[in-house]
C-alpha angles and dihedrals in degrees: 000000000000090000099050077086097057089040082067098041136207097307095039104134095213098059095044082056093048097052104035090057094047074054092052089052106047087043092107099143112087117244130224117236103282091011111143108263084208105118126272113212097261082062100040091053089062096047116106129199111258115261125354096331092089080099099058101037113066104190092180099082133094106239094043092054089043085050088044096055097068093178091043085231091141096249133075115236135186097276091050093055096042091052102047093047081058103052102038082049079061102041098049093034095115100035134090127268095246096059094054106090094047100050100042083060093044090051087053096046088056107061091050093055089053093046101037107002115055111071081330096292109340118093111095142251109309096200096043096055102034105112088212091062114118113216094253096058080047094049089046096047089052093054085060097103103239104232112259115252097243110174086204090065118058091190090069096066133087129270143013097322094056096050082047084051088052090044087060100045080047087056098037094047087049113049126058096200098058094137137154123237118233089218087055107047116204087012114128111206120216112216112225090250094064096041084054087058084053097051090048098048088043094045093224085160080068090062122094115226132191094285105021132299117002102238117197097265087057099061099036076070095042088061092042110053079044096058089036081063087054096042101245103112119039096209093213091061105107088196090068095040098117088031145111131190115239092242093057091059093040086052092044081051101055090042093054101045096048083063096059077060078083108049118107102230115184112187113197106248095172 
């Protein structure tokens, strides 16, 4: 069971075995001398959690990537994984199995929506000022390492710009053809393989559009007639065709996680 992992705790041999080689196996994306072997998104998308609890951890989601990168460096290296294994084995430990999945989302949701979402960072610590807390989910959510305030990374901040900032290192960590175009000074350019990563961390093939599921395809050309009616991406350039600006993510971004500001999260604190 899940808490089997917090049962071994952060240091637990075993675990660290378990999930560094997991790691090993989803490293796909061939490193330069000296490059980080901590995991790009493309990576950490295929990783699965080790045994049957696949099923109750679901990786693929915003707040739980943005939880999971505890140094906002855009990848997600060995600690980070160690660390939140631990914590989330502690924090579902006397549930049932049923409730996992859902609350460890929710915990994570929650910590972004302190973080980014609630008056843009500052709102407060939801744990710590809920009156139906118990001391223990008070004493877990204060061993989560606040992320140092480092001026030279924008990520660590608060807000929406920050998570817009994360976003970015995420891209940037991830794709190999970020570029910029000589006709569009100052303009990244995100390749399609990368905006596939996004619209599977950000389940757009969940939403509904106007005729059914929106598939990939659907929402490439979504972002890019988008861009073309800011004049960022002649339509008509081959060389964009599989494309999008950086704005146009960090605007999809923004739009996507205002609207988390809406979701009704509840977090078990009994």
């Amino acid at each position: 069971p899940l808490s089997d992992i917090g049962s071994m705790g952060a240091g637990s041999s075993r675990l660290r075995k378990i999930l560094t080689e997991e790691m090993d196996r989803v490293r796909t994306v061939e490193r330069k001398p000296g490059e980080s072997p901590a995991l790009k998104l493309t990576e950490i998308l295929n990783f699965t959690a080790p045994g049957d609890l696949e099923q109750y951890v679901e990786l693929n989601h915003p707040a739980v990537l943005w939880v999971l990168d505890a140094d906002k460096d855009g990848m997600f290296g060995e600690e980070d994984i160690h660390s939140f294994a631990w914590m989330m084995g502690e924090y579902t430990k006397d549930w049932p199995q049923y409730q996992w999945r859902n609350q460890i989302k929710g915990f994570c949701y929650m910590q972004l929506y302190d973080r980014v979402l609630s008056n843009d960072g500052a709102g407060g610590d939801s744990v710590q000022n809920a009156r139906n807390a118990p001391q223990w989910l008070k004493d877990l959510e204060a061993t989560r390492p606040p992320v140092p305030d480092d001026p030279k990374n924008p990520a660590a901040g608060t807000g929406m710009p920050a998570f817009q900032a994360w976003m970015e290192k995420v891209i940037e960590e991830n794709s190999p053809r970020t570029f910029d175009h000589d006709d569009f000074p100052g303009t990244v350019y995100v390749e399609r393989d990368t905006m596939h990563d996004l619209y599977c961390m950000f389940q757009v093939n969940k939403c509904w559009g106007t005729f059914g599921e929106r598939n990939f395809q659907d929402f490439l050309t979504w972002l890019q007639n988008d861009a073309e009616v800011k004049g960022l991406l002649p339509l008509d350039d081959d060389e964009l065709d599989d494309f999008v600006p950086m704005e146009t993510v960090r605007d999809m971004v923004e739009d996507i996680m205002r609207g988390y500001r809406c979701v009704n999260v509840h977090v078990n604190t009994e």
